[in-house]
Amino acid sequence: MDLKQLNYFLCLAREGNMTRAARQLNIVQPALSMQIAKLEKDLGKQLFDRAAHGVSLTSAGETLVRLAETITKEVDRAREEMAHVDGVISGRVSIGMITSAAQSTLAASSAKIAARYPGIRLLICEGYTDTLIAWVVSGELDVAIINIPRRKIPLTAHHILDEEMMLAGGAGNNSHLSRTVSFKQVESMDVVIPSRRHGLRMILDDAAATAGFILKPRLEIDTLPAICEIVASTEMVTILPGIALNAFLAERRIRAQMIRRPAISRAVGWVTNPRRIISGAAAAVMEIISADLNAAANAAARLVEG
């Protein structure tokens, strides 16, 4: 088994057809068939079920896809890291981001990365903290920005910021705003917050349980800009971190205060698999994103009223 065979195997697994895969690889079909047969003989496993109109993976083939993707990624990373010896930062970086991070600074951060490091290719997706953790563990992502859980996780965490949650309402909504706000006051308000699948909701539910009540939101929405839009145009309120509110605070469409008695905070960080080397490209990308997240959180804090 060699790297060429693995690349041929992965291409055929993607295409599901010998003719199309051979065309993608720029080789003749008999050569591809021969390499796949050699790989199956070497492993002692049938990797594909053959049919008249194409091929499909066997269970052994599905297992090899996961292993081969990890191997080829590591080889690509090794090539990229060797290029960095000459001072060139380049390569592919796959990043997962929680919604509050992705929808606050991602556009600005991506533009900076593209301008500063033209050799870096980014793949970015949004997800929930638990999902992103699983993807970093499996190798589907190089890095994930998450709400760092209190429980132990099988990843290496790199701190970005600690951020307090804010109570926010529309700029013209005076029903909830006072100089200081206790979390217990939220129990009687019309609240719109994320659903229980969302990491921010888990933080809020834990805080409510500690305060002796159960959150009963009027609306549950996982799209944070939609929450801000609803709050800006109704009498409802929300509880979100500053980076999720920053754009609406800056436009003076909403206003917000820190919550006291008790303060509610979250820790944001980026996580990596301890079994994999952090590439120079990934480190460079995270330096920019981390700085932008801190700047957004600080900007929001300056706009808070209490």
CSV table of C-alpha atoms in Angstrom, one decimal:
chain,number,residue,atom,x,y,z
A,1,MET,CA,0.0,0.0,0.0
A,2,ASP,CA,1.4,3.4,-1.0
A,3,LEU,CA,0.2,7.0,-1.1
A,4,LYS,CA,-0.6,6.8,-4.8
A,5,GLN,CA,-2.9,3.8,-4.2
A,6,LEU,CA,-4.7,5.6,-1.4
A,7,ASN,CA,-5.3,8.7,-3.6
A,8,TYR,CA,-6.6,6.5,-6.3
A,9,PHE,CA,-8.9,4.7,-3.8
A,10,LEU,CA,-10.2,8.0,-2.4
A,11,CYS,CA,-11.0,9.3,-5.9
A,12,LEU,CA,-12.9,6.2,-6.8
A,13,ALA,CA,-14.8,6.3,-3.5
A,14,ARG,CA,-15.8,9.9,-4.2
A,15,GLU,CA,-16.8,9.3,-7.9
A,16,GLY,CA,-18.4,5.8,-7.5
A,17,ASN,CA,-17.5,5.1,-11.1
A,18,MET,CA,-14.3,3.8,-12.7
A,19,THR,CA,-14.5,5.8,-15.9
A,20,ARG,CA,-15.1,9.1,-14.1
A,21,ALA,CA,-12.4,8.4,-11.5
A,22,ALA,CA,-9.8,7.5,-14.1
A,23,ARG,CA,-10.7,10.8,-16.0
A,24,GLN,CA,-10.2,12.8,-12.7
A,25,LEU,CA,-6.9,11.1,-12.1
A,26,ASN,CA,-5.8,11.5,-15.8
A,27,ILE,CA,-5.0,7.8,-16.1
A,28,VAL,CA,-6.6,5.0,-18.2
A,29,GLN,CA,-9.3,2.9,-16.6
A,30,PRO,CA,-7.3,-0.4,-16.6
A,31,ALA,CA,-4.5,1.2,-14.7
A,32,LEU,CA,-6.9,2.4,-12.0
A,33,SER,CA,-8.5,-1.1,-11.8
A,34,MET,CA,-5.1,-2.7,-11.4
A,35,GLN,CA,-4.1,-0.3,-8.6
A,36,ILE,CA,-7.4,-0.9,-6.7
A,37,ALA,CA,-7.0,-4.7,-7.1
A,38,LYS,CA,-3.4,-4.5,-5.8
A,39,LEU,CA,-4.7,-2.5,-2.8
A,40,GLU,CA,-7.4,-5.0,-2.1
A,41,LYS,CA,-4.9,-7.9,-2.3
A,42,ASP,CA,-2.5,-6.1,0.0
A,43,LEU,CA,-5.1,-5.5,2.6
A,44,GLY,CA,-6.9,-8.8,2.2
A,45,LYS,CA,-10.2,-7.0,2.0
A,46,GLN,CA,-12.8,-6.2,-0.7
A,47,LEU,CA,-13.1,-2.5,-0.7
A,48,PHE,CA,-15.8,-2.0,-3.4
A,49,ASP,CA,-18.9,-3.8,-4.5
A,50,ARG,CA,-18.9,-3.8,-8.3
A,51,ALA,CA,-22.1,-3.3,-10.3
A,52,ALA,CA,-22.9,-2.5,-14.0
A,53,HIS,CA,-23.3,1.2,-13.4
A,54,GLY,CA,-20.6,1.8,-10.8
A,55,VAL,CA,-19.0,0.8,-7.5
A,56,SER,CA,-20.0,1.3,-3.9
A,57,LEU,CA,-17.9,1.0,-0.8
A,58,THR,CA,-18.0,-2.1,1.4
A,59,SER,CA,-17.8,-1.8,5.1
A,60,ALA,CA,-14.1,-2.3,4.9
A,61,GLY,CA,-13.9,0.4,2.2
A,62,GLU,CA,-15.8,2.8,4.4
A,63,THR,CA,-13.3,2.2,7.2
A,64,LEU,CA,-10.4,2.7,4.8
A,65,VAL,CA,-11.9,6.0,3.6
A,66,ARG,CA,-11.7,7.4,7.2
A,67,LEU,CA,-8.1,6.2,7.7
A,68,ALA,CA,-6.9,7.2,4.2
A,69,GLU,CA,-8.3,10.7,4.5
A,70,THR,CA,-6.4,11.2,7.8
A,71,ILE,CA,-3.2,9.9,6.2
A,72,THR,CA,-3.4,12.1,3.1
A,73,LYS,CA,-4.2,15.1,5.2
A,74,GLU,CA,-1.2,14.5,7.4
A,75,VAL,CA,1.0,14.1,4.3
A,76,ASP,CA,-0.3,17.4,2.9
A,77,ARG,CA,0.4,19.0,6.2
A,78,ALA,CA,3.9,17.7,6.3
A,79,ARG,CA,4.5,19.2,2.8
A,80,GLU,CA,3.1,22.5,4.0
A,81,GLU,CA,5.2,22.6,7.1
A,82,MET,CA,8.3,21.9,5.1
A,83,ALA,CA,7.4,24.9,2.9
A,84,HIS,CA,7.3,27.0,6.1
A,85,VAL,CA,11.1,26.4,6.5
A,86,ASP,CA,11.5,29.0,3.9
A,87,GLY,CA,9.2,31.4,5.7
A,88,VAL,CA,6.1,30.8,3.4
A,89,ILE,CA,2.9,30.2,5.3
A,90,SER,CA,0.4,28.3,3.2
A,91,GLY,CA,-1.9,25.3,3.1
A,92,ARG,CA,-5.5,24.3,3.8
A,93,VAL,CA,-7.0,25.0,7.2
A,94,SER,CA,-10.4,23.6,8.1
A,95,ILE,CA,-12.1,25.4,11.0
A,96,GLY,CA,-15.4,25.0,12.8
A,97,MET,CA,-16.9,27.9,14.7
A,98,ILE,CA,-19.8,28.3,17.1
A,99,THR,CA,-22.5,30.6,15.7
A,100,SER,CA,-21.7,33.6,18.0
A,101,ALA,CA,-18.2,33.6,16.7
A,102,ALA,CA,-18.9,32.9,13.1
A,103,GLN,CA,-21.7,35.5,12.7
A,104,SER,CA,-19.8,38.3,14.5
A,105,THR,CA,-16.3,38.5,13.1
A,106,LEU,CA,-15.9,35.8,10.5
A,107,ALA,CA,-16.3,38.1,7.4
A,108,ALA,CA,-13.7,40.6,8.6
A,109,SER,CA,-11.3,37.9,9.8
A,110,SER,CA,-11.5,36.0,6.5
A,111,ALA,CA,-10.7,39.2,4.6
A,112,LYS,CA,-7.6,39.8,6.7
A,113,ILE,CA,-6.4,36.3,6.3
A,114,ALA,CA,-6.8,36.4,2.5
A,115,ALA,CA,-4.9,39.7,2.3
A,116,ARG,CA,-2.1,38.7,4.7
A,117,TYR,CA,-1.7,35.0,3.7
A,118,PRO,CA,-2.7,34.5,0.1
A,119,GLY,CA,-1.3,30.9,0.2
A,120,ILE,CA,-3.8,29.8,2.9
A,121,ARG,CA,-7.0,28.0,1.8
A,122,LEU,CA,-9.8,28.1,4.3
A,123,LEU,CA,-12.7,25.8,4.9
A,124,ILE,CA,-15.0,27.2,7.5
A,125,CYS,CA,-18.3,25.8,8.9
A,126,GLU,CA,-20.7,26.6,11.8
A,127,GLY,CA,-21.8,24.1,14.4
A,128,TYR,CA,-22.7,23.4,18.0
A,129,THR,CA,-19.9,22.9,20.5
A,130,ASP,CA,-20.4,19.1,21.0
A,131,THR,CA,-20.6,18.6,17.2
A,132,LEU,CA,-17.4,20.6,16.6
A,133,ILE,CA,-15.6,18.7,19.3
A,134,ALA,CA,-16.5,15.4,17.6
A,135,TRP,CA,-15.3,16.7,14.2
A,136,VAL,CA,-11.9,17.7,15.7
A,137,VAL,CA,-11.5,14.4,17.4
A,138,SER,CA,-12.3,12.5,14.1
A,139,GLY,CA,-9.9,14.7,12.1
A,140,GLU,CA,-12.6,16.3,9.9
A,141,LEU,CA,-11.6,19.7,11.3
A,142,ASP,CA,-8.1,21.0,12.1
A,143,VAL,CA,-9.4,23.5,14.6
A,144,ALA,CA,-12.7,24.5,16.3
A,145,ILE,CA,-13.7,27.6,18.2
A,146,ILE,CA,-16.1,26.6,20.9
A,147,ASN,CA,-17.6,27.4,24.3
A,148,ILE,CA,-15.1,25.6,26.5
A,149,PRO,CA,-17.2,23.0,28.5
A,150,ARG,CA,-16.6,22.6,32.2
A,151,ARG,CA,-16.3,18.8,31.7
A,152,LYS,CA,-13.1,17.3,30.5
A,153,ILE,CA,-12.7,16.9,26.7
A,154,PRO,CA,-10.1,14.9,24.7
A,155,LEU,CA,-8.7,18.0,23.0
A,156,THR,CA,-6.1,20.7,23.7
A,157,ALA,CA,-7.8,24.0,24.5
A,158,HIS,CA,-6.3,27.4,23.7
A,159,HIS,CA,-8.0,30.3,25.6
A,160,ILE,CA,-9.3,33.2,23.5
A,161,LEU,CA,-11.5,35.2,26.0
A,162,ASP,CA,-13.9,35.1,28.9
A,163,GLU,CA,-17.1,36.9,28.2
A,164,GLU,CA,-20.0,38.0,30.3
A,165,MET,CA,-23.6,37.5,29.1
A,166,MET,CA,-25.7,40.7,28.6
A,167,LEU,CA,-29.4,41.4,28.9
A,168,ALA,CA,-30.5,43.2,25.8
A,169,GLY,CA,-33.7,44.8,24.5
A,170,GLY,CA,-34.8,47.2,21.8
A,171,ALA,CA,-33.5,50.8,22.0
A,172,GLY,CA,-37.0,52.0,22.7
A,173,ASN,CA,-37.9,49.3,25.2
A,174,ASN,CA,-37.8,50.7,28.8
A,175,SER,CA,-39.7,47.9,30.5
A,176,HIS,CA,-36.6,45.9,31.6
A,177,LEU,CA,-33.8,48.5,31.8
A,178,SER,CA,-32.5,49.6,35.1
A,179,ARG,CA,-29.0,50.5,36.2
A,180,THR,CA,-28.3,46.9,37.4
A,181,VAL,CA,-30.1,43.7,36.5
A,182,SER,CA,-30.1,40.5,38.5
A,183,PHE,CA,-30.5,37.2,36.7
A,184,LYS,CA,-33.6,36.4,38.7
A,185,GLN,CA,-35.5,39.3,37.1
A,186,VAL,CA,-35.3,37.5,33.8
A,187,GLU,CA,-37.8,34.9,35.1
A,188,SER,CA,-40.7,37.4,34.5
A,189,MET,CA,-39.6,38.7,31.2
A,190,ASP,CA,-40.6,37.8,27.6
A,191,VAL,CA,-37.3,36.2,26.5
A,192,VAL,CA,-36.0,35.0,23.2
A,193,ILE,CA,-32.9,32.8,23.4
A,194,PRO,CA,-31.3,29.8,21.6
A,195,SER,CA,-32.7,26.3,22.0
A,196,ARG,CA,-31.3,23.6,24.3
A,197,ARG,CA,-29.1,22.3,21.5
A,198,HIS,CA,-27.1,25.5,21.7
A,199,GLY,CA,-24.1,25.9,24.0
A,200,LEU,CA,-25.2,29.4,25.1
A,201,ARG,CA,-28.5,27.9,26.2
A,202,MET,CA,-26.8,25.3,28.3
A,203,ILE,CA,-24.9,28.1,30.1
A,204,LEU,CA,-28.2,30.0,30.7
A,205,ASP,CA,-30.1,26.9,31.9
A,206,ASP,CA,-27.3,26.1,34.4
A,207,ALA,CA,-27.3,29.6,35.7
A,208,ALA,CA,-31.1,29.6,36.1
A,209,ALA,CA,-31.0,26.3,38.0
A,210,THR,CA,-28.4,27.8,40.4
A,211,ALA,CA,-30.6,30.8,40.9
A,212,GLY,CA,-33.6,28.6,41.6
A,213,PHE,CA,-35.8,28.9,38.6
A,214,ILE,CA,-36.4,27.4,35.1
A,215,LEU,CA,-36.1,29.5,32.0
A,216,LYS,CA,-39.3,29.6,30.0
A,217,PRO,CA,-38.5,31.6,26.8
A,218,ARG,CA,-41.2,33.1,24.7
A,219,LEU,CA,-39.2,32.1,21.6
A,220,GLU,CA,-36.3,29.8,21.0
A,221,ILE,CA,-34.2,30.6,17.9
A,222,ASP,CA,-30.6,29.4,17.2
A,223,THR,CA,-29.8,32.0,14.6
A,224,LEU,CA,-28.4,34.8,16.7
A,225,PRO,CA,-28.8,37.7,14.2
A,226,ALA,CA,-32.5,36.8,14.0
A,227,ILE,CA,-32.8,37.0,17.8
A,228,CYS,CA,-31.2,40.4,17.7
A,229,GLU,CA,-33.6,41.6,14.9
A,230,ILE,CA,-36.6,40.4,16.9
A,231,VAL,CA,-35.4,42.1,20.1
A,232,ALA,CA,-34.7,45.3,18.2
A,233,SER,CA,-38.3,45.5,16.8
A,234,THR,CA,-40.4,44.1,19.7
A,235,GLU,CA,-40.7,44.3,23.5
A,236,MET,CA,-39.0,41.0,24.0
A,237,VAL,CA,-35.5,40.7,25.5
A,238,THR,CA,-32.6,38.4,25.1
A,239,ILE,CA,-29.5,37.2,27.0
A,240,LEU,CA,-26.4,36.9,24.8
A,241,PRO,CA,-22.7,37.5,24.9
A,242,GLY,CA,-21.4,40.8,23.6
A,243,ILE,CA,-19.9,39.6,20.4
A,244,ALA,CA,-23.3,38.4,19.3
A,245,LEU,CA,-24.8,41.8,20.1
A,246,ASN,CA,-22.0,44.1,18.9
A,247,ALA,CA,-23.3,45.1,15.5
A,248,PHE,CA,-26.8,46.0,16.8
A,249,LEU,CA,-25.3,47.8,19.8
A,250,ALA,CA,-23.1,49.9,17.5
A,251,GLU,CA,-26.1,50.8,15.3
A,252,ARG,CA,-28.0,51.7,18.5
A,253,ARG,CA,-30.9,49.4,17.6
A,254,ILE,CA,-30.6,47.7,20.9
A,255,ARG,CA,-29.1,48.5,24.3
A,256,ALA,CA,-27.8,46.2,26.9
A,257,GLN,CA,-26.5,45.8,30.4
A,258,MET,CA,-24.3,43.3,32.2
A,259,ILE,CA,-26.2,40.9,34.5
A,260,ARG,CA,-25.2,40.9,38.1
A,261,ARG,CA,-26.2,38.7,41.1
A,262,PRO,CA,-24.8,36.6,39.7
A,263,ALA,CA,-22.7,37.5,36.6
A,264,ILE,CA,-23.0,34.9,33.9
A,265,SER,CA,-19.9,34.2,31.8
A,266,ARG,CA,-18.6,31.8,29.2
A,267,ALA,CA,-15.1,30.8,28.2
A,268,VAL,CA,-14.3,30.8,24.4
A,269,GLY,CA,-11.3,29.0,23.0
A,270,TRP,CA,-10.0,27.1,20.1
A,271,VAL,CA,-9.4,23.4,20.4
A,272,THR,CA,-7.1,21.0,18.5
A,273,ASN,CA,-6.4,17.3,18.5
A,274,PRO,CA,-3.4,16.6,20.7
A,275,ARG,CA,-2.3,13.8,18.4
A,276,ARG,CA,-1.9,16.2,15.5
A,277,ILE,CA,0.6,19.0,14.9
A,278,ILE,CA,-0.8,22.5,14.7
A,279,SER,CA,0.3,23.8,11.3
A,280,GLY,CA,1.8,27.2,10.8
A,281,ALA,CA,-1.1,28.1,8.7
A,282,ALA,CA,-3.6,27.1,11.4
A,283,ALA,CA,-1.7,29.1,14.0
A,284,ALA,CA,-1.6,32.2,11.8
A,285,VAL,CA,-5.3,31.9,11.1
A,286,MET,CA,-6.2,31.6,14.8
A,287,GLU,CA,-4.0,34.5,15.8
A,288,ILE,CA,-6.1,36.8,13.5
A,289,ILE,CA,-9.5,35.3,14.5
A,290,SER,CA,-8.7,35.4,18.2
A,291,ALA,CA,-7.7,39.1,18.0
A,292,ASP,CA,-10.8,40.0,16.1
A,293,LEU,CA,-13.1,38.2,18.6
A,294,ASN,CA,-11.4,40.0,21.5
A,295,ALA,CA,-11.8,43.3,19.7
A,296,ALA,CA,-15.5,42.7,19.2
A,297,ALA,CA,-16.1,41.7,22.8
A,298,ASN,CA,-14.3,44.8,24.1
A,299,ALA,CA,-16.2,47.0,21.7
A,300,ALA,CA,-19.5,45.6,22.9
A,301,ALA,CA,-18.5,46.0,26.5
A,302,ARG,CA,-17.9,49.7,25.9
A,303,LEU,CA,-21.4,50.1,24.6
A,304,VAL,CA,-23.1,48.5,27.6
A,305,GLU,CA,-25.1,50.8,29.9
A,306,GLY,CA,-24.8,49.1,33.3
